[in-house]
PDB file of C-alpha atoms in Angstrom:
ATOM      1  CA  MET A   1      15.822 -71.220  -6.337  1.00  0.00           C
ATOM      2  CA  LYS A   2      15.214 -67.347  -5.846  1.00  0.00           C
ATOM      3  CA  LEU A   3      17.185 -66.895  -8.939  1.00  0.00           C
ATOM      4  CA  LEU A   4      15.816 -68.858 -10.739  1.00  0.00           C
ATOM      5  CA  ARG A   5      11.984 -67.375 -10.644  1.00  0.00           C
ATOM      6  CA  ARG A   6      13.451 -64.125 -10.548  1.00  0.00           C
ATOM      7  CA  ASN A   7      14.775 -64.890 -14.123  1.00  0.00           C
ATOM      8  CA  PHE A   8      11.651 -66.729 -14.533  1.00  0.00           C
ATOM      9  CA  LEU A   9       9.304 -63.380 -13.960  1.00  0.00           C
ATOM     10  CA  LYS A  10      11.379 -61.390 -15.739  1.00  0.00           C
ATOM     11  CA  LEU A  11      11.192 -63.810 -19.292  1.00  0.00           C
ATOM     12  CA  ALA A  12       7.514 -63.959 -18.604  1.00  0.00           C
ATOM     13  CA  GLY A  13       7.011 -60.507 -18.525  1.00  0.00           C
ATOM     14  CA  SER A  14       9.490 -60.088 -21.501  1.00  0.00           C
ATOM     15  CA  ALA A  15       7.180 -62.575 -22.809  1.00  0.00           C
ATOM     16  CA  ILE A  16       3.614 -60.931 -22.289  1.00  0.00           C
ATOM     17  CA  THR A  17       4.814 -57.603 -23.062  1.00  0.00           C
ATOM     18  CA  ALA A  18       6.339 -58.781 -26.244  1.00  0.00           C
ATOM     19  CA  SER A  19       2.477 -60.700 -27.079  1.00  0.00           C
ATOM     20  CA  THR A  20       0.911 -57.183 -26.986  1.00  0.00           C
ATOM     21  CA  LEU A  21       3.474 -55.420 -28.693  1.00  0.00           C
ATOM     22  CA  PRO A  22       1.774 -56.346 -32.289  1.00  0.00           C
ATOM     23  CA  ARG A  23      -1.972 -56.289 -31.153  1.00  0.00           C
ATOM     24  CA  LEU A  24      -0.930 -53.085 -29.731  1.00  0.00           C
ATOM     25  CA  ALA A  25       1.147 -51.608 -32.948  1.00  0.00           C
ATOM     26  CA  PHE A  26      -2.251 -52.874 -34.934  1.00  0.00           C
ATOM     27  CA  ALA A  27      -4.669 -50.852 -33.030  1.00  0.00           C
ATOM     28  CA  LEU A  28      -2.301 -47.955 -32.934  1.00  0.00           C
ATOM     29  CA  ASP A  29      -2.434 -48.814 -37.454  1.00  0.00           C
ATOM     30  CA  TYR A  30      -5.588 -48.822 -37.123  1.00  0.00           C
ATOM     31  CA  PRO A  31      -7.908 -48.081 -39.419  1.00  0.00           C
ATOM     32  CA  THR A  32      -5.625 -49.265 -42.300  1.00  0.00           C
ATOM     33  CA  ARG A  33      -8.701 -50.557 -44.661  1.00  0.00           C
ATOM     34  CA  PRO A  34     -12.251 -49.588 -45.364  1.00  0.00           C
ATOM     35  CA  THR A  35     -14.851 -50.805 -42.500  1.00  0.00           C
ATOM     36  CA  ARG A  36     -18.283 -51.664 -42.326  1.00  0.00           C
ATOM     37  CA  ILE A  37     -21.248 -49.952 -40.448  1.00  0.00           C
ATOM     38  CA  ILE A  38     -24.135 -52.399 -40.665  1.00  0.00           C
ATOM     39  CA  ALA A  39     -27.695 -50.728 -40.312  1.00  0.00           C
ATOM     40  CA  GLY A  40     -29.977 -53.270 -39.664  1.00  0.00           C
ATOM     41  CA  PHE A  41     -33.164 -50.995 -41.371  1.00  0.00           C
ATOM     42  CA  ALA A  42     -33.941 -48.916 -44.681  1.00  0.00           C
ATOM     43  CA  ALA A  43     -31.770 -46.317 -45.768  1.00  0.00           C
ATOM     44  CA  GLY A  44     -33.316 -43.012 -44.842  1.00  0.00           C
ATOM     45  CA  GLY A  45     -34.367 -43.467 -41.554  1.00  0.00           C
ATOM     46  CA  GLY A  46     -32.906 -42.539 -38.380  1.00  0.00           C
ATOM     47  CA  VAL A  47     -30.206 -45.375 -37.582  1.00  0.00           C
ATOM     48  CA  ASP A  48     -29.100 -44.793 -41.302  1.00  0.00           C
ATOM     49  CA  ILE A  49     -28.848 -41.487 -40.671  1.00  0.00           C
ATOM     50  CA  THR A  50     -27.122 -41.579 -37.699  1.00  0.00           C
ATOM     51  CA  ALA A  51     -25.275 -44.398 -39.533  1.00  0.00           C
ATOM     52  CA  ARG A  52     -23.739 -42.002 -42.068  1.00  0.00           C
ATOM     53  CA  LEU A  53     -23.281 -39.102 -40.425  1.00  0.00           C
ATOM     54  CA  ILE A  54     -20.479 -40.587 -37.987  1.00  0.00           C
ATOM     55  CA  GLY A  55     -19.084 -42.870 -40.019  1.00  0.00           C
ATOM     56  CA  GLN A  56     -18.933 -39.807 -42.532  1.00  0.00           C
ATOM     57  CA  TRP A  57     -16.876 -38.292 -39.662  1.00  0.00           C
ATOM     58  CA  LEU A  58     -14.430 -41.291 -38.817  1.00  0.00           C
ATOM     59  CA  ALA A  59     -13.489 -41.579 -42.571  1.00  0.00           C
ATOM     60  CA  ASP A  60     -12.410 -37.639 -42.538  1.00  0.00           C
ATOM     61  CA  HIS A  61     -10.655 -37.840 -39.300  1.00  0.00           C
ATOM     62  CA  LEU A  62      -9.251 -41.718 -39.448  1.00  0.00           C
ATOM     63  CA  GLY A  63      -8.305 -41.573 -43.127  1.00  0.00           C
ATOM     64  CA  GLN A  64     -10.394 -44.702 -44.389  1.00  0.00           C
ATOM     65  CA  PRO A  65     -13.770 -45.275 -45.735  1.00  0.00           C
ATOM     66  CA  PHE A  66     -16.291 -46.459 -43.120  1.00  0.00           C
ATOM     67  CA  VAL A  67     -19.450 -47.812 -45.361  1.00  0.00           C
ATOM     68  CA  VAL A  68     -22.584 -48.112 -44.486  1.00  0.00           C
ATOM     69  CA  GLU A  69     -24.176 -51.697 -45.398  1.00  0.00           C
ATOM     70  CA  ASN A  70     -28.049 -51.531 -44.801  1.00  0.00           C
ATOM     71  CA  ARG A  71     -28.789 -55.182 -44.195  1.00  0.00           C
ATOM     72  CA  THR A  72     -32.918 -54.771 -43.284  1.00  0.00           C
ATOM     73  CA  GLY A  73     -35.281 -57.942 -41.821  1.00  0.00           C
ATOM     74  CA  ALA A  74     -36.336 -59.661 -39.058  1.00  0.00           C
ATOM     75  CA  GLY A  75     -36.281 -56.277 -36.552  1.00  0.00           C
ATOM     76  CA  GLY A  76     -32.824 -55.755 -37.434  1.00  0.00           C
ATOM     77  CA  ASN A  77     -31.790 -59.383 -36.463  1.00  0.00           C
ATOM     78  CA  ILE A  78     -30.399 -59.941 -39.881  1.00  0.00           C
ATOM     79  CA  GLY A  79     -27.702 -56.855 -39.529  1.00  0.00           C
ATOM     80  CA  THR A  80     -27.142 -57.874 -35.632  1.00  0.00           C
ATOM     81  CA  GLU A  81     -26.343 -61.437 -36.902  1.00  0.00           C
ATOM     82  CA  ALA A  82     -24.203 -59.901 -39.486  1.00  0.00           C
ATOM     83  CA  VAL A  83     -21.618 -58.223 -37.104  1.00  0.00           C
ATOM     84  CA  VAL A  84     -21.822 -61.305 -34.472  1.00  0.00           C
ATOM     85  CA  ASN A  85     -20.176 -63.399 -36.814  1.00  0.00           C
ATOM     86  CA  ALA A  86     -17.677 -61.031 -37.986  1.00  0.00           C
ATOM     87  CA  ALA A  87     -13.914 -60.988 -37.153  1.00  0.00           C
ATOM     88  CA  ALA A  88     -13.613 -58.873 -34.760  1.00  0.00           C
ATOM     89  CA  ASP A  89     -10.889 -56.891 -35.531  1.00  0.00           C
ATOM     90  CA  GLY A  90     -12.691 -53.194 -35.932  1.00  0.00           C
ATOM     91  CA  TYR A  91     -13.397 -53.800 -39.767  1.00  0.00           C
ATOM     92  CA  THR A  92     -17.268 -54.529 -38.967  1.00  0.00           C
ATOM     93  CA  LEU A  93     -19.693 -52.550 -36.318  1.00  0.00           C
ATOM     94  CA  LEU A  94     -23.267 -52.424 -35.721  1.00  0.00           C
ATOM     95  CA  LEU A  95     -25.179 -49.167 -35.491  1.00  0.00           C
ATOM     96  CA  ALA A  96     -26.968 -50.432 -32.806  1.00  0.00           C
ATOM     97  CA  THR A  97     -30.873 -49.443 -31.300  1.00  0.00           C
ATOM     98  CA  VAL A  98     -34.303 -50.370 -29.479  1.00  0.00           C
ATOM     99  CA  PRO A  99     -35.257 -53.020 -31.147  1.00  0.00           C
ATOM    100  CA  ASN A 100     -31.953 -54.827 -30.810  1.00  0.00           C
ATOM    101  CA  ALA A 101     -32.896 -54.449 -26.525  1.00  0.00           C
ATOM    102  CA  VAL A 102     -36.031 -55.523 -27.443  1.00  0.00           C
ATOM    103  CA  ASN A 103     -35.695 -58.562 -29.901  1.00  0.00           C
ATOM    104  CA  ALA A 104     -33.849 -60.424 -27.077  1.00  0.00           C
ATOM    105  CA  SER A 105     -37.389 -61.438 -25.505  1.00  0.00           C
ATOM    106  CA  LEU A 106     -39.639 -60.319 -28.421  1.00  0.00           C
ATOM    107  CA  TYR A 107     -37.289 -63.553 -30.280  1.00  0.00           C
ATOM    108  CA  ASP A 108     -37.491 -67.276 -29.216  1.00  0.00           C
ATOM    109  CA  ASN A 109     -35.025 -68.582 -31.580  1.00  0.00           C
ATOM    110  CA  LEU A 110     -32.223 -66.232 -32.140  1.00  0.00           C
ATOM    111  CA  LYS A 111     -29.150 -67.637 -32.840  1.00  0.00           C
ATOM    112  CA  PHE A 112     -27.217 -64.645 -30.627  1.00  0.00           C
ATOM    113  CA  ASN A 113     -27.245 -62.888 -27.599  1.00  0.00           C
ATOM    114  CA  PHE A 114     -26.932 -59.360 -27.957  1.00  0.00           C
ATOM    115  CA  VAL A 115     -25.820 -58.400 -24.666  1.00  0.00           C
ATOM    116  CA  ARG A 116     -23.177 -61.463 -24.629  1.00  0.00           C
ATOM    117  CA  ASP A 117     -22.067 -61.342 -28.270  1.00  0.00           C
ATOM    118  CA  ILE A 118     -21.756 -57.358 -29.294  1.00  0.00           C
ATOM    119  CA  ALA A 119     -18.631 -54.978 -27.659  1.00  0.00           C
ATOM    120  CA  PRO A 120     -20.347 -52.498 -27.096  1.00  0.00           C
ATOM    121  CA  VAL A 121     -18.492 -48.900 -28.522  1.00  0.00           C
ATOM    122  CA  ALA A 122     -19.977 -45.504 -28.055  1.00  0.00           C
ATOM    123  CA  GLY A 123     -23.949 -44.143 -27.477  1.00  0.00           C
ATOM    124  CA  VAL A 124     -24.397 -41.640 -29.802  1.00  0.00           C
ATOM    125  CA  ILE A 125     -28.104 -40.092 -29.592  1.00  0.00           C
ATOM    126  CA  ARG A 126     -31.372 -40.548 -27.947  1.00  0.00           C
ATOM    127  CA  VAL A 127     -34.234 -39.567 -29.938  1.00  0.00           C
ATOM    128  CA  PRO A 128     -37.972 -38.376 -27.466  1.00  0.00           C
ATOM    129  CA  MET A 129     -40.906 -39.710 -28.954  1.00  0.00           C
ATOM    130  CA  VAL A 130     -44.050 -37.652 -28.902  1.00  0.00           C
ATOM    131  CA  VAL A 131     -47.289 -39.327 -28.305  1.00  0.00           C
ATOM    132  CA  LEU A 132     -49.591 -37.928 -30.951  1.00  0.00           C
ATOM    133  CA  VAL A 133     -53.265 -37.970 -31.085  1.00  0.00           C
ATOM    134  CA  HIS A 134     -55.806 -36.996 -33.798  1.00  0.00           C
ATOM    135  CA  PRO A 135     -57.822 -33.516 -33.092  1.00  0.00           C
ATOM    136  CA  LEU A 136     -60.752 -35.470 -33.472  1.00  0.00           C
ATOM    137  CA  VAL A 137     -59.734 -37.272 -29.662  1.00  0.00           C
ATOM    138  CA  PRO A 138     -61.765 -35.627 -26.756  1.00  0.00           C
ATOM    139  CA  ALA A 139     -58.655 -35.569 -24.696  1.00  0.00           C
ATOM    140  CA  GLN A 140     -56.017 -32.189 -24.789  1.00  0.00           C
ATOM    141  CA  THR A 141     -53.823 -33.726 -21.579  1.00  0.00           C
ATOM    142  CA  ILE A 142     -52.176 -37.166 -20.755  1.00  0.00           C
ATOM    143  CA  PRO A 143     -54.628 -37.886 -18.059  1.00  0.00           C
ATOM    144  CA  GLU A 144     -57.759 -36.633 -19.803  1.00  0.00           C
ATOM    145  CA  PHE A 145     -56.708 -39.649 -22.400  1.00  0.00           C
ATOM    146  CA  ILE A 146     -55.973 -42.198 -19.872  1.00  0.00           C
ATOM    147  CA  ALA A 147     -59.694 -41.463 -18.709  1.00  0.00           C
ATOM    148  CA  TYR A 148     -61.558 -41.356 -22.655  1.00  0.00           C
ATOM    149  CA  ALA A 149     -59.482 -44.560 -23.331  1.00  0.00           C
ATOM    150  CA  LYS A 150     -60.509 -45.696 -19.354  1.00  0.00           C
ATOM    151  CA  ALA A 151     -63.809 -44.993 -20.855  1.00  0.00           C
ATOM    152  CA  ASN A 152     -63.544 -47.000 -24.307  1.00  0.00           C
ATOM    153  CA  PRO A 153     -61.734 -49.612 -23.351  1.00  0.00           C
ATOM    154  CA  GLY A 154     -61.088 -51.613 -26.829  1.00  0.00           C
ATOM    155  CA  LYS A 155     -61.861 -49.046 -28.988  1.00  0.00           C
ATOM    156  CA  VAL A 156     -58.869 -46.706 -28.937  1.00  0.00           C
ATOM    157  CA  ASN A 157     -56.263 -47.544 -32.167  1.00  0.00           C
ATOM    158  CA  MET A 158     -52.688 -47.179 -31.586  1.00  0.00           C
ATOM    159  CA  ALA A 159     -50.445 -47.487 -34.855  1.00  0.00           C
ATOM    160  CA  SER A 160     -47.432 -48.304 -34.505  1.00  0.00           C
ATOM    161  CA  ALA A 161     -43.994 -48.251 -36.577  1.00  0.00           C
ATOM    162  CA  GLY A 162     -44.064 -52.353 -36.613  1.00  0.00           C
ATOM    163  CA  SER A 163     -43.886 -54.873 -33.338  1.00  0.00           C
ATOM    164  CA  GLY A 164     -40.950 -54.554 -31.310  1.00  0.00           C
ATOM    165  CA  SER A 165     -40.082 -50.814 -32.848  1.00  0.00           C
ATOM    166  CA  ALA A 166     -39.756 -48.068 -29.877  1.00  0.00           C
ATOM    167  CA  PRO A 167     -42.937 -46.480 -31.136  1.00  0.00           C
ATOM    168  CA  HIS A 168     -44.655 -49.779 -30.341  1.00  0.00           C
ATOM    169  CA  MET A 169     -42.585 -50.159 -27.114  1.00  0.00           C
ATOM    170  CA  ALA A 170     -43.790 -46.997 -26.057  1.00  0.00           C
ATOM    171  CA  GLY A 171     -47.516 -47.546 -26.021  1.00  0.00           C
ATOM    172  CA  GLU A 172     -47.073 -51.299 -24.724  1.00  0.00           C
ATOM    173  CA  LEU A 173     -45.040 -49.541 -21.869  1.00  0.00           C
ATOM    174  CA  PHE A 174     -47.929 -46.812 -21.441  1.00  0.00           C
ATOM    175  CA  LYS A 175     -50.519 -49.186 -21.281  1.00  0.00           C
ATOM    176  CA  MET A 176     -48.702 -51.450 -18.978  1.00  0.00           C
ATOM    177  CA  MET A 177     -47.926 -48.462 -16.518  1.00  0.00           C
ATOM    178  CA  THR A 178     -51.986 -46.758 -16.380  1.00  0.00           C
ATOM    179  CA  GLY A 179     -54.217 -49.846 -17.345  1.00  0.00           C
ATOM    180  CA  VAL A 180     -55.441 -48.429 -20.451  1.00  0.00           C
ATOM    181  CA  ASP A 181     -56.747 -50.611 -23.106  1.00  0.00           C
ATOM    182  CA  MET A 182     -55.582 -49.810 -26.575  1.00  0.00           C
ATOM    183  CA  VAL A 183     -55.590 -51.913 -29.890  1.00  0.00           C
ATOM    184  CA  HIS A 184     -51.900 -51.799 -31.306  1.00  0.00           C
ATOM    185  CA  VAL A 185     -52.497 -51.498 -35.110  1.00  0.00           C
ATOM    186  CA  PRO A 186     -48.773 -52.056 -36.999  1.00  0.00           C
ATOM    187  CA  TYR A 187     -47.714 -50.895 -39.801  1.00  0.00           C
ATOM    188  CA  ARG A 188     -44.158 -50.318 -42.129  1.00  0.00           C
ATOM    189  CA  GLY A 189     -42.501 -47.929 -40.444  1.00  0.00           C
ATOM    190  CA  GLN A 190     -43.410 -44.374 -39.075  1.00  0.00           C
ATOM    191  CA  GLY A 191     -44.947 -42.947 -42.298  1.00  0.00           C
ATOM    192  CA  PRO A 192     -47.950 -44.937 -42.923  1.00  0.00           C
ATOM    193  CA  ALA A 193     -48.458 -44.970 -39.209  1.00  0.00           C
ATOM    194  CA  MET A 194     -48.638 -41.563 -39.468  1.00  0.00           C
ATOM    195  CA  THR A 195     -51.191 -40.618 -42.934  1.00  0.00           C
ATOM    196  CA  ASP A 196     -53.619 -42.716 -41.042  1.00  0.00           C
ATOM    197  CA  LEU A 197     -53.265 -40.932 -38.283  1.00  0.00           C
ATOM    198  CA  LEU A 198     -53.459 -38.206 -39.611  1.00  0.00           C
ATOM    199  CA  GLY A 199     -56.697 -39.053 -41.575  1.00  0.00           C
ATOM    200  CA  SER A 200     -58.233 -40.593 -38.228  1.00  0.00           C
ATOM    201  CA  GLN A 201     -58.123 -44.677 -39.348  1.00  0.00           C
ATOM    202  CA  VAL A 202     -56.074 -44.554 -35.824  1.00  0.00           C
ATOM    203  CA  GLN A 203     -56.404 -42.285 -32.798  1.00  0.00           C
ATOM    204  CA  ILE A 204     -52.486 -42.545 -30.778  1.00  0.00           C
ATOM    205  CA  LEU A 205     -49.172 -42.761 -31.958  1.00  0.00           C
ATOM    206  CA  PHE A 206     -46.254 -42.880 -30.237  1.00  0.00           C
ATOM    207  CA  ALA A 207     -43.950 -41.045 -32.928  1.00  0.00           C
ATOM    208  CA  ALA A 208     -40.165 -40.381 -33.169  1.00  0.00           C
ATOM    209  CA  ALA A 209     -39.554 -36.823 -32.563  1.00  0.00           C
ATOM    210  CA  PRO A 210     -38.280 -35.594 -36.071  1.00  0.00           C
ATOM    211  CA  GLY A 211     -41.135 -34.231 -38.023  1.00  0.00           C
ATOM    212  CA  THR A 212     -43.257 -34.377 -35.241  1.00  0.00           C
ATOM    213  CA  ALA A 213     -43.876 -30.412 -34.572  1.00  0.00           C
ATOM    214  CA  ASP A 214     -44.882 -29.103 -38.048  1.00  0.00           C
ATOM    215  CA  TYR A 215     -48.075 -31.244 -37.639  1.00  0.00           C
ATOM    216  CA  VAL A 216     -48.169 -29.938 -33.743  1.00  0.00           C
ATOM    217  CA  ARG A 217     -47.488 -26.366 -34.933  1.00  0.00           C
ATOM    218  CA  SER A 218     -50.184 -26.778 -38.361  1.00  0.00           C
ATOM    219  CA  GLY A 219     -53.220 -28.180 -35.961  1.00  0.00           C
ATOM    220  CA  LYS A 220     -53.174 -31.060 -37.850  1.00  0.00           C
ATOM    221  CA  LEU A 221     -52.262 -33.549 -34.179  1.00  0.00           C
ATOM    222  CA  ARG A 222     -52.490 -32.735 -30.625  1.00  0.00           C
ATOM    223  CA  ALA A 223     -49.907 -33.088 -28.782  1.00  0.00           C
ATOM    224  CA  LEU A 224     -50.029 -34.811 -25.355  1.00  0.00           C
ATOM    225  CA  GLY A 225     -46.967 -35.488 -24.035  1.00  0.00           C
ATOM    226  CA  VAL A 226     -43.045 -36.011 -24.409  1.00  0.00           C
ATOM    227  CA  THR A 227     -41.961 -39.864 -23.654  1.00  0.00           C
ATOM    228  CA  THR A 228     -38.324 -38.464 -22.719  1.00  0.00           C
ATOM    229  CA  ALA A 229     -36.913 -37.526 -18.978  1.00  0.00           C
ATOM    230  CA  ALA A 230     -37.064 -33.920 -20.620  1.00  0.00           C
ATOM    231  CA  ARG A 231     -39.092 -31.557 -22.757  1.00  0.00           C
ATOM    232  CA  MET A 232     -38.208 -31.478 -26.347  1.00  0.00           C
ATOM    233  CA  PRO A 233     -36.534 -27.511 -27.435  1.00  0.00           C
ATOM    234  CA  GLU A 234     -38.747 -27.819 -30.301  1.00  0.00           C
ATOM    235  CA  LEU A 235     -41.699 -28.658 -28.529  1.00  0.00           C
ATOM    236  CA  PRO A 236     -41.197 -26.361 -24.833  1.00  0.00           C
ATOM    237  CA  GLU A 237     -44.850 -26.059 -23.737  1.00  0.00           C
ATOM    238  CA  VAL A 238     -45.580 -30.412 -24.634  1.00  0.00           C
ATOM    239  CA  PRO A 239     -45.159 -31.656 -20.744  1.00  0.00           C
ATOM    240  CA  THR A 240     -43.722 -35.217 -20.142  1.00  0.00           C
ATOM    241  CA  VAL A 241     -45.368 -38.044 -20.173  1.00  0.00           C
ATOM    242  CA  GLY A 242     -43.831 -38.792 -16.719  1.00  0.00           C
ATOM    243  CA  ASP A 243     -45.173 -35.863 -15.163  1.00  0.00           C
ATOM    244  CA  PHE A 244     -48.176 -37.663 -15.187  1.00  0.00           C
ATOM    245  CA  VAL A 245     -47.045 -40.912 -14.630  1.00  0.00           C
ATOM    246  CA  ALA A 246     -44.703 -41.058 -12.360  1.00  0.00           C
ATOM    247  CA  GLY A 247     -41.732 -42.987 -13.659  1.00  0.00           C
ATOM    248  CA  TYR A 248     -42.778 -42.914 -17.238  1.00  0.00           C
ATOM    249  CA  GLU A 249     -39.791 -42.711 -19.053  1.00  0.00           C
ATOM    250  CA  ALA A 250     -38.807 -44.197 -23.475  1.00  0.00           C
ATOM    251  CA  SER A 251     -36.400 -43.117 -25.759  1.00  0.00           C
ATOM    252  CA  GLN A 252     -35.242 -43.976 -29.524  1.00  0.00           C
ATOM    253  CA  TRP A 253     -31.255 -44.305 -28.851  1.00  0.00           C
ATOM    254  CA  TYR A 254     -28.678 -45.063 -30.998  1.00  0.00           C
ATOM    255  CA  GLY A 255     -24.979 -46.474 -30.949  1.00  0.00           C
ATOM    256  CA  PHE A 256     -22.100 -48.116 -32.178  1.00  0.00           C
ATOM    257  CA  ALA A 257     -21.331 -51.965 -31.717  1.00  0.00           C
ATOM    258  CA  ALA A 258     -18.696 -54.500 -32.650  1.00  0.00           C
ATOM    259  CA  PRO A 259     -17.971 -58.188 -32.261  1.00  0.00           C
ATOM    260  CA  LYS A 260     -17.086 -59.493 -28.508  1.00  0.00           C
ATOM    261  CA  ASN A 261     -13.701 -59.870 -28.603  1.00  0.00           C
ATOM    262  CA  THR A 262     -12.815 -56.578 -30.870  1.00  0.00           C
ATOM    263  CA  PRO A 263      -9.259 -55.620 -29.408  1.00  0.00           C
ATOM    264  CA  ALA A 264      -9.943 -52.819 -26.653  1.00  0.00           C
ATOM    265  CA  GLU A 265      -7.815 -50.543 -27.786  1.00  0.00           C
ATOM    266  CA  ILE A 266      -9.601 -50.596 -31.400  1.00  0.00           C
ATOM    267  CA  VAL A 267     -12.497 -50.187 -29.124  1.00  0.00           C
ATOM    268  CA  ASP A 268     -11.298 -47.340 -26.649  1.00  0.00           C
ATOM    269  CA  LYS A 269     -10.035 -45.512 -29.533  1.00  0.00           C
ATOM    270  CA  LEU A 270     -13.365 -45.416 -31.901  1.00  0.00           C
ATOM    271  CA  ASN A 271     -15.277 -44.500 -28.757  1.00  0.00           C
ATOM    272  CA  LYS A 272     -12.733 -41.350 -28.159  1.00  0.00           C
ATOM    273  CA  GLU A 273     -13.526 -40.493 -32.152  1.00  0.00           C
ATOM    274  CA  ILE A 274     -17.463 -41.136 -31.555  1.00  0.00           C
ATOM    275  CA  ASN A 275     -17.751 -38.459 -28.690  1.00  0.00           C
ATOM    276  CA  THR A 276     -14.965 -35.830 -30.130  1.00  0.00           C
ATOM    277  CA  ALA A 277     -17.578 -35.863 -33.006  1.00  0.00           C
ATOM    278  CA  ILE A 278     -20.457 -35.625 -30.772  1.00  0.00           C
ATOM    279  CA  ALA A 279     -19.402 -32.631 -29.396  1.00  0.00           C
ATOM    280  CA  ASP A 280     -18.334 -31.310 -32.142  1.00  0.00           C
ATOM    281  CA  PRO A 281     -20.672 -28.168 -32.638  1.00  0.00           C
ATOM    282  CA  GLY A 282     -21.615 -28.620 -36.787  1.00  0.00           C
ATOM    283  CA  MET A 283     -22.003 -32.674 -36.291  1.00  0.00           C
ATOM    284  CA  LYS A 284     -24.914 -31.590 -32.856  1.00  0.00           C
ATOM    285  CA  ALA A 285     -26.443 -29.111 -34.769  1.00  0.00           C
ATOM    286  CA  ARG A 286     -26.588 -32.445 -37.286  1.00  0.00           C
ATOM    287  CA  LEU A 287     -28.436 -34.619 -34.865  1.00  0.00           C
ATOM    288  CA  ALA A 288     -30.429 -32.197 -33.153  1.00  0.00           C
ATOM    289  CA  ALA A 289     -32.502 -31.944 -37.283  1.00  0.00           C
ATOM    290  CA  ILE A 290     -32.861 -35.578 -36.779  1.00  0.00           C
ATOM    291  CA  GLY A 291     -34.090 -34.912 -32.768  1.00  0.00           C
ATOM    292  CA  GLY A 292     -31.176 -36.262 -31.036  1.00  0.00           C
ATOM    293  CA  GLU A 293     -29.629 -35.309 -27.851  1.00  0.00           C
ATOM    294  CA  THR A 294     -25.756 -36.531 -27.864  1.00  0.00           C
ATOM    295  CA  MET A 295     -24.968 -39.639 -25.327  1.00  0.00           C
ATOM    296  CA  PRO A 296     -21.658 -39.181 -24.706  1.00  0.00           C
ATOM    297  CA  GLY A 297     -19.773 -41.691 -22.091  1.00  0.00           C
ATOM    298  CA  SER A 298     -17.337 -45.089 -22.297  1.00  0.00           C
ATOM    299  CA  PRO A 299     -18.171 -48.236 -23.574  1.00  0.00           C
ATOM    300  CA  ALA A 300     -18.853 -49.466 -20.029  1.00  0.00           C
ATOM    301  CA  ASP A 301     -21.704 -46.623 -20.451  1.00  0.00           C
ATOM    302  CA  PHE A 302     -23.267 -47.521 -23.202  1.00  0.00           C
ATOM    303  CA  GLY A 303     -23.279 -51.398 -22.614  1.00  0.00           C
ATOM    304  CA  LYS A 304     -25.027 -50.512 -18.899  1.00  0.00           C
ATOM    305  CA  LEU A 305     -27.839 -48.404 -20.928  1.00  0.00           C
ATOM    306  CA  ILE A 306     -27.905 -51.919 -23.688  1.00  0.00           C
ATOM    307  CA  SER A 307     -28.074 -53.950 -20.545  1.00  0.00           C
ATOM    308  CA  ASP A 308     -30.573 -52.107 -18.774  1.00  0.00           C
ATOM    309  CA  GLU A 309     -33.154 -51.499 -21.889  1.00  0.00           C
ATOM    310  CA  THR A 310     -33.314 -55.151 -22.457  1.00  0.00           C
ATOM    311  CA  GLU A 311     -34.155 -56.417 -19.095  1.00  0.00           C
ATOM    312  CA  LYS A 312     -37.079 -53.065 -19.000  1.00  0.00           C
ATOM    313  CA  TRP A 313     -38.337 -53.749 -22.327  1.00  0.00           C
ATOM    314  CA  GLY A 314     -38.157 -57.497 -21.708  1.00  0.00           C
ATOM    315  CA  LYS A 315     -40.265 -57.384 -19.064  1.00  0.00           C
ATOM    316  CA  VAL A 316     -43.130 -55.183 -21.447  1.00  0.00           C
ATOM    317  CA  VAL A 317     -42.577 -57.842 -23.936  1.00  0.00           C
ATOM    318  CA  ARG A 318     -43.687 -60.372 -20.983  1.00  0.00           C
ATOM    319  CA  THR A 319     -46.153 -58.925 -20.023  1.00  0.00           C
ATOM    320  CA  ALA A 320     -47.939 -57.757 -23.042  1.00  0.00           C
ATOM    321  CA  GLY A 321     -47.541 -61.073 -24.291  1.00  0.00           C
ATOM    322  CA  ILE A 322     -45.788 -59.391 -27.279  1.00  0.00           C
ATOM    323  CA  LYS A 323     -45.019 -61.225 -30.920  1.00  0.00           C
ATOM    324  CA  PRO A 324     -42.904 -60.611 -33.333  1.00  0.00           C
ATOM    325  CA  GLU A 325     -45.359 -60.072 -36.725  1.00  0.00           C
TER     326      GLU A 325
END
């Protein structure tokens, strides 16, 4: 019996090893054809730019094209669903971002569960937002603005890049933590929101950092705070919101995900290459140009960020009663 058991275990071990060999060889050969990177937002924005920068690096270093495909609509849900339903072979990737975490609570009838149905691959960058007000707003600091807003409930208009966008959620988190009453005015993107802020049609915007420094330095807009835990190198004199509102933190982040059940060997290969990319001085400079601070780490690290952000923004969505546009 001992001999039979020993032979069985030996055969079983051989079978397991044999079954993993084709999968491992497949992963080592990956990629052997073009890979799609799905960006759920329009060309020219942070999602698209980040996808193209990292996609070009992957193409140059892995020897096959990584082609960005913009699948816009429903706050990024259309692109995300395309990835969730794609073959789990590494040839369809998602450039994931804050709305993916927000949408889990914002939309009632999604055909997927983002946390459950994707495989985190790697984080890329975290981008701060800047709390901008028009110069006519009589507030020079975050505490002064809170006092002004509380003295004028429902009279301060808060612009955003759209319901569920990172700027919107940063503003709603601020409202929730400070108790101020501001009227949300959603726009189709940050560009139109910024135009109306410059024209004083709205009073405040939690703006994704890229491009904001010039408005501040020229005096066209006033920066009250930065939403991340650390100050921005481009605006070192501007304090963080958390300096005045304990525990406040919000950021726009970008990273890569794949369909669930994508082979771990492929996920690890992509993770290693993306971490190499964001450590490269030339790539760091390009990412810094769009306001990004790199987020190196393992697939599990990025997965924890997604899970934490989904829980965090879910509380804000429910508290504020936010609905999709």
